[in-house]
Amino acid sequence: MATQTPAIETHNAAASKPSRPLWLEVLHGWVTTVDHKKIGLMYIGYALFFLVVAGFEALLMRIQLAVPNNHFVSPQVFNGLFTVHGTTMVFFVGMPILFGFGNYLIPLMIGARDMAFPRLNAFSFWISAFGGILLYYSYIGGSGLYGAGSAPDVGWFAYAPLTSRVFSPGHSTDYWTLAVLLSGVGTIGTALNIVATTISMRCPGMKMSRLPLLVWLYLVTSCMTFVAVGPLTAAQIMLMLDRYAGSHFFDTQAGGSAVLWMHFFWIFGHPEVYILVLPAFAFANEIIPVFSRKAIFGYPAMVAASVGIGFISLGVWAHHMFTVGLGPGANTFFVLATMVISVPTGIKIFNWLATLWGGKIHFTVSMLFAIGFLFQFLVAGLTGIMLSVAPFDWQLGNSYFVVAHFHYVLVGAILFMLFSAFYYWYPKVTGRMLSEHLGKWHFWLFVIGFHLTFDFMHIPGLLGMPRRIYTYEADRGWMIWNMIVSSGAAIQAVATLLFVFNMVWSYFKGAVAGADPWDAWTLEWSTTSPPPAYNFAKTPTVASRRPLWDLKHPEDPDSNYETEQHLPRSSQEESL
Amino acid sequence: MSDVALISNPNEEWVLPSRGIVGMVCLILAEASIFIIFVVAYIFYMGKSLAGPTPKEVLTLPIFTSICLLSSSLTVHAAVSALSRSKRHLCSLWLAATVLLGGIFLAGTAHEWYDLIYNHGLTISTNLFGTTFYSLVGLHATHVLVGLIMLALALWFSLRGQMTHEHTEKLEVLSLYWHFVDGVWVIVFLVVYVLGR
Amino acid sequence: MFASQGWCGLAAIATSAVGADPTNMFAPAGTPANSIFSLSMLVLGVTSAIFVIVSGILIYVLVRYRWRKSGDKSEQEPHQIYGSNQIELSWTVIPVLIVVMLFLATTRVIYTTEHARKPADALDVTVIGRQFWWEFSYPKLGIVTANELHVPVSDPSHPLPTYLTMSSADTDHSFWVPRLAGKTDVIPNKVNTMWIDPQAPGLYLGQCAQYCGVQHAKMLIRVYADTPQEFAAWVAHQQQPAVEDPRVAEGRDVFMHNACISCHTIRGTVATGRFGPDLTHLASRDTIASGSVPNTPENLHRFIENPANLKPGVLMPPMHLNSHDLDAVTAYLTTLK
Ligand code: HEA
Ligand code: HEA
Ligand code: CUA
Ligand SMILES: [Cu+2]
């Protein structure tokens, strides 16, 4: 890493350490905190815990599926496993970890001292956390008076009427609904906070056209949250009314419609996947430029593309319902809408490539994960395009091909970019570097495990293997592929353990980081690592998108290139 | 601390939108999307009930209470502008009027429901109409109730003289919420009592 | 138990290696599956091309512009480029064109499949999805059967498609036989249709593709494409009432005096239940329990003793017959040719 120390004085974080407080005081401090950094870290810690839990569930599923006609777990247990795995990963890993990073970084990046509504922030965290606990409580209390506990086993999109009292007696489905409902409320709270913070708490000079791209993307994600999580909340309320008050929203016996639930769920569900992926894009927008030592290529286009993705993604939900029988008209419409998303997404991919082009690319572990993200997101997007071709989807839908597609995005893109973000911002948060040596092991093991698992998962899908089956017949020719997939999952587990170990080890033994270990350009690197409770001693003032670049290169500041129209000066003289 | 000696531009004025209002707009956006789903469900199930009673048989237009609710939007607006001009007593008066009007609306809904349940035998589990009607109108009524509680609190502070000119923005944020609740009623009214009958 | 499955596994590898993939969507054997197959080849071609180009550029960039520790010159920041409208426009327009092309190709297949003209002599079958088995009835022929669908082969020069009208009695299901056609969901309170026209005689496998509850995994489908003669013979046979064999009268009595009749139909007897599969010609089927096990007397015996033995979570309860009655009932059922 280039370690040219810029004009900023770096202070040793350890120098100001107070004497160790009692653990009870520490605990009290964390539980009652309204500091955005602590709340962010609690979000992240909570999500990491659930990542390991839900990953463990995935391992159990993979053991069961490794060979045909296996009896490792019963069908009931298996159905619970994929439901809880999916729900946990989406609502209690993906959402909280992304909001955790947002909470931590956004005020720092826009030069603010805290979020707009610190107490709402704490409330949102605790209510989401409570949701996660409720979901797992169903293992204890799920059957209520009927007997021992069970997990919800309706799948993460819980299609009606399987969720009605008739087909899902006991209370496990109620725990599922409540858990999702609560996490939704918490999510809306945090999203609201992020929007208000971004709009109203920027430091002087931080115009919207100078926001770090990360903040822009969080803004888009948060706005999408309002319009996406609202429908989910509404649908869950209806489901609860059905189960408890005897209403008939999704009661097909009383004229209710099963398809209505699908619409409601996917009106949430599709934007949700972009809510999850946009923060990953956000990290990429910060990390790729820094490690290729170049400004992001086409900032306005990146913003426009994100906003475009946000809008288009609200109109594509029925691509999850191509097989439902909506008729050729609706199918054609949703094919087009879905395919159109590839245009703004493509712009992003190409702009990242252009950012790398002509740069000096540093292969730190953080950057390695980001490159993995670029490559895997490309593949995942292309399999998404295959699925968006409705007739192809009539074959692929609900097969393991879909499972492979979405893990490619959720793991190959989002989880990879999260790892990248961990390696990038860990020094800021703890004042210590994560070990690059262990990190390289982590990266390569995870890449190998990932590709073994999810590349080969496409094949049983093409060979006709539906998802959500606890076992399969030996004569279908799926066995060898499942075997490979399962072994890849085991490698991923080892890599994940290595990562957790690295986090713990580096906290105590890692190299001291200093304020700006990556020679980066955004405001969070201008304060100490870890930042003080009030973030900045003096509220910063900025004049461009890369304030620290301006500081380090006073002879050629960015502000020269950012015209008032918020467009980069046309660069005819600059050849690519 | 490392002083962030970043290029400053002191002659540039730096004003940002109020976070309270931004927050409320976001909340309204989220709430609106919840309502939209309930409205869509209502429209989707219109005329699909397998058994009676139908809306035509049992619903009457709640004209008077609707007028009360909608005019409470005006009174709450008057309260805000009174406060912004530091006319605190006037503000209390308008707030009281708002709470009263909102209260009348809620009482009207309560009466309507009583009538439907005991005289027409329509409950949430009777048919799809009951299901969608009670949930949509009930969701709205819940919002009215929440708004009323907050308005009543504001009235309480105002009467005790604890609300001053500086609190104008807070009251404005609250009034935004109330306008939203009224706006939703217009939609609900049109869908349930006009279109659906 | 992990190891005990090893042999199964080896056998599976062996079959998979000789290319016996009975549910391979890239081995189409009917018109809908065929047109999907050709469309998918186009899509695969386009996406592979994009993949090769974009990942090629990525690799080139990574190699060409990697940071090299050489001399002090390299400590300098590279030339900063902020964007270029022309270039960005070009990589907006090209994807738009690709999308338009893919979209048009897709639309054609959607309409030819979903709006296909139905010939007058097409066979009609009503499909009812149930937890966790399929009911197939032929309204014009007066036949009701389960899990094993018999249809005539369709000669491309004289197409004889089979139209499936489908709905569900309980939760959502999905009818998927990859070599014949894409899947269509089977949804309560909604009627969907699809058509198949197998072009070669034989057995086509598939299974339920929408999660429907505990035994979603064992809701298998078997489609038998019969030659016209075979099909006519099958129809004639299925239209007969149940065989009356005096040698198994005892088992028949057991069946008729137990709750079996409240869930199962055996045509020509008092058994008229509709909750479970029609057993009139049970013995003519190759498998039981929705294709999970071969239809052998031993399997029948185990199934009736306690259905969960073979299919945990199944909706048929154990009937607690004593072993004598059990043998008798099994014997009776095996005669229902
Ligand atoms: C973060 C998550 C994420 C992301 C980003 C995406 C992105 C996309 N997804 Fe995916 N998807 C999921 C998560 C995600 N998906 C999940 C979780 C499910 C399953 C849910 C469930 O059933 O449980 C799912 C399911 C799913 C389906 C339904 C399958 C089925 O159940 O039958 C479809 C169908 O259209 C689809 C399509 C797409 C498309 C077209 C994109 C596009 O956005 C991709 C766009 C990107 C590119 C195309 C690559 C880059 C572009 C270029 C290089 C430009 C040039 C390219 C062209 C012109 C083609 N997805
Ligand atoms: C962010 C989202 C996310 C992530 C990261 C993952 C990660 C993984 N998923 Fe998941 N998955 C979903 C979201 C996600 N999944 C969703 C939404 C569904 C759909 C659910 C539904 O159908 O309803 C699904 C479904 C799903 C299925 C399909 C089940 C089915 O349809 O029958 C499978 C099967 O292989 C699977 C596997 C995996 C694997 C192997 C990983 C691996 O990448 C996991 C790697 C991580 C670990 C392995 C953790 C490490 C564990 C440890 C360190 C603990 C070790 C401890 C001991 C051994 C004691 N997932
Ligand atoms: Cu029927 Cu799955
Ligand atoms: Cu989608």
JSON list of N, CA and C in Angstrom, two decimals, chain B residues 69-87:
[
{"chain": "B", "resi": 69, "resn": "LEU", "atom": "N", "xyz": [-63.75, 15.67, 9.65]},
{"chain": "B", "resi": 69, "resn": "LEU", "atom": "CA", "xyz": [-62.34, 15.29, 9.57]},
{"chain": "B", "resi": 69, "resn": "LEU", "atom": "C", "xyz": [-61.59, 16.21, 8.62]},
{"chain": "B", "resi": 70, "resn": "LEU", "atom": "N", "xyz": [-62.19, 16.46, 7.46]},
{"chain": "B", "resi": 70, "resn": "LEU", "atom": "CA", "xyz": [-61.47, 17.26, 6.48]},
{"chain": "B", "resi": 70, "resn": "LEU", "atom": "C", "xyz": [-61.29, 18.69, 6.98]},
{"chain": "B", "resi": 71, "resn": "SER", "atom": "N", "xyz": [-62.31, 19.22, 7.65]},
{"chain": "B", "resi": 71, "resn": "SER", "atom": "CA", "xyz": [-62.12, 20.60, 8.12]},
{"chain": "B", "resi": 71, "resn": "SER", "atom": "C", "xyz": [-61.10, 20.68, 9.24]},
{"chain": "B", "resi": 72, "resn": "SER", "atom": "N", "xyz": [-60.86, 19.55, 9.92]},
{"chain": "B", "resi": 72, "resn": "SER", "atom": "CA", "xyz": [-59.84, 19.60, 10.97]},
{"chain": "B", "resi": 72, "resn": "SER", "atom": "C", "xyz": [-58.46, 19.86, 10.38]},
{"chain": "B", "resi": 73, "resn": "SER", "atom": "N", "xyz": [-58.31, 19.58, 9.09]},
{"chain": "B", "resi": 73, "resn": "SER", "atom": "CA", "xyz": [-57.05, 19.93, 8.43]},
{"chain": "B", "resi": 73, "resn": "SER", "atom": "C", "xyz": [-56.85, 21.44, 8.44]},
{"chain": "B", "resi": 74, "resn": "LEU", "atom": "N", "xyz": [-57.94, 22.14, 8.20]},
{"chain": "B", "resi": 74, "resn": "LEU", "atom": "CA", "xyz": [-57.86, 23.60, 8.20]},
{"chain": "B", "resi": 74, "resn": "LEU", "atom": "C", "xyz": [-57.55, 24.11, 9.59]},
{"chain": "B", "resi": 75, "resn": "THR", "atom": "N", "xyz": [-58.22, 23.55, 10.60]},
{"chain": "B", "resi": 75, "resn": "THR", "atom": "CA", "xyz": [-58.01, 24.07, 11.95]},
{"chain": "B", "resi": 75, "resn": "THR", "atom": "C", "xyz": [-56.57, 23.83, 12.42]},
{"chain": "B", "resi": 76, "resn": "VAL", "atom": "N", "xyz": [-56.03, 22.65, 12.06]},
{"chain": "B", "resi": 76, "resn": "VAL", "atom": "CA", "xyz": [-54.67, 22.40, 12.53]},
{"chain": "B", "resi": 76, "resn": "VAL", "atom": "C", "xyz": [-53.70, 23.34, 11.82]},
{"chain": "B", "resi": 77, "resn": "HIS", "atom": "N", "xyz": [-54.01, 23.64, 10.58]},
{"chain": "B", "resi": 77, "resn": "HIS", "atom": "CA", "xyz": [-53.17, 24.60, 9.86]},
{"chain": "B", "resi": 77, "resn": "HIS", "atom": "C", "xyz": [-53.25, 25.97, 10.54]},
{"chain": "B", "resi": 78, "resn": "ALA", "atom": "N", "xyz": [-54.46, 26.34, 10.91]},
{"chain": "B", "resi": 78, "resn": "ALA", "atom": "CA", "xyz": [-54.63, 27.62, 11.61]},
{"chain": "B", "resi": 78, "resn": "ALA", "atom": "C", "xyz": [-53.83, 27.62, 12.91]},
{"chain": "B", "resi": 79, "resn": "ALA", "atom": "N", "xyz": [-53.84, 26.50, 13.61]},
{"chain": "B", "resi": 79, "resn": "ALA", "atom": "CA", "xyz": [-53.09, 26.43, 14.86]},
{"chain": "B", "resi": 79, "resn": "ALA", "atom": "C", "xyz": [-51.61, 26.68, 14.61]},
{"chain": "B", "resi": 80, "resn": "VAL", "atom": "N", "xyz": [-51.07, 26.06, 13.56]},
{"chain": "B", "resi": 80, "resn": "VAL", "atom": "CA", "xyz": [-49.65, 26.25, 13.27]},
{"chain": "B", "resi": 80, "resn": "VAL", "atom": "C", "xyz": [-49.36, 27.71, 12.95]},
{"chain": "B", "resi": 81, "resn": "SER", "atom": "N", "xyz": [-50.20, 28.31, 12.12]},
{"chain": "B", "resi": 81, "resn": "SER", "atom": "CA", "xyz": [-49.86, 29.69, 11.74]},
{"chain": "B", "resi": 81, "resn": "SER", "atom": "C", "xyz": [-50.05, 30.62, 12.92]},
{"chain": "B", "resi": 82, "resn": "ALA", "atom": "N", "xyz": [-51.01, 30.29, 13.82]},
{"chain": "B", "resi": 82, "resn": "ALA", "atom": "CA", "xyz": [-51.15, 31.10, 15.02]},
{"chain": "B", "resi": 82, "resn": "ALA", "atom": "C", "xyz": [-49.87, 31.03, 15.86]},
{"chain": "B", "resi": 83, "resn": "LEU", "atom": "N", "xyz": [-49.37, 29.80, 16.00]},
{"chain": "B", "resi": 83, "resn": "LEU", "atom": "CA", "xyz": [-48.16, 29.64, 16.81]},
{"chain": "B", "resi": 83, "resn": "LEU", "atom": "C", "xyz": [-46.97, 30.37, 16.18]},
{"chain": "B", "resi": 84, "resn": "SER", "atom": "N", "xyz": [-46.89, 30.30, 14.85]},
{"chain": "B", "resi": 84, "resn": "SER", "atom": "CA", "xyz": [-45.75, 30.95, 14.21]},
{"chain": "B", "resi": 84, "resn": "SER", "atom": "C", "xyz": [-45.82, 32.46, 14.40]},
{"chain": "B", "resi": 85, "resn": "ARG", "atom": "N", "xyz": [-47.04, 32.97, 14.62]},
{"chain": "B", "resi": 85, "resn": "ARG", "atom": "CA", "xyz": [-47.15, 34.40, 14.91]},
{"chain": "B", "resi": 85, "resn": "ARG", "atom": "C", "xyz": [-47.18, 34.65, 16.41]},
{"chain": "B", "resi": 86, "resn": "SER", "atom": "N", "xyz": [-46.81, 33.60, 17.18]},
{"chain": "B", "resi": 86, "resn": "SER", "atom": "CA", "xyz": [-46.74, 33.69, 18.63]},
{"chain": "B", "resi": 86, "resn": "SER", "atom": "C", "xyz": [-48.08, 33.98, 19.30]},
{"chain": "B", "resi": 87, "resn": "LYS", "atom": "N", "xyz": [-49.17, 33.67, 18.60]},
{"chain": "B", "resi": 87, "resn": "LYS", "atom": "CA", "xyz": [-50.49, 33.85, 19.23]},
{"chain": "B", "resi": 87, "resn": "LYS", "atom": "C", "xyz": [-50.84, 32.54, 19.93]}
]
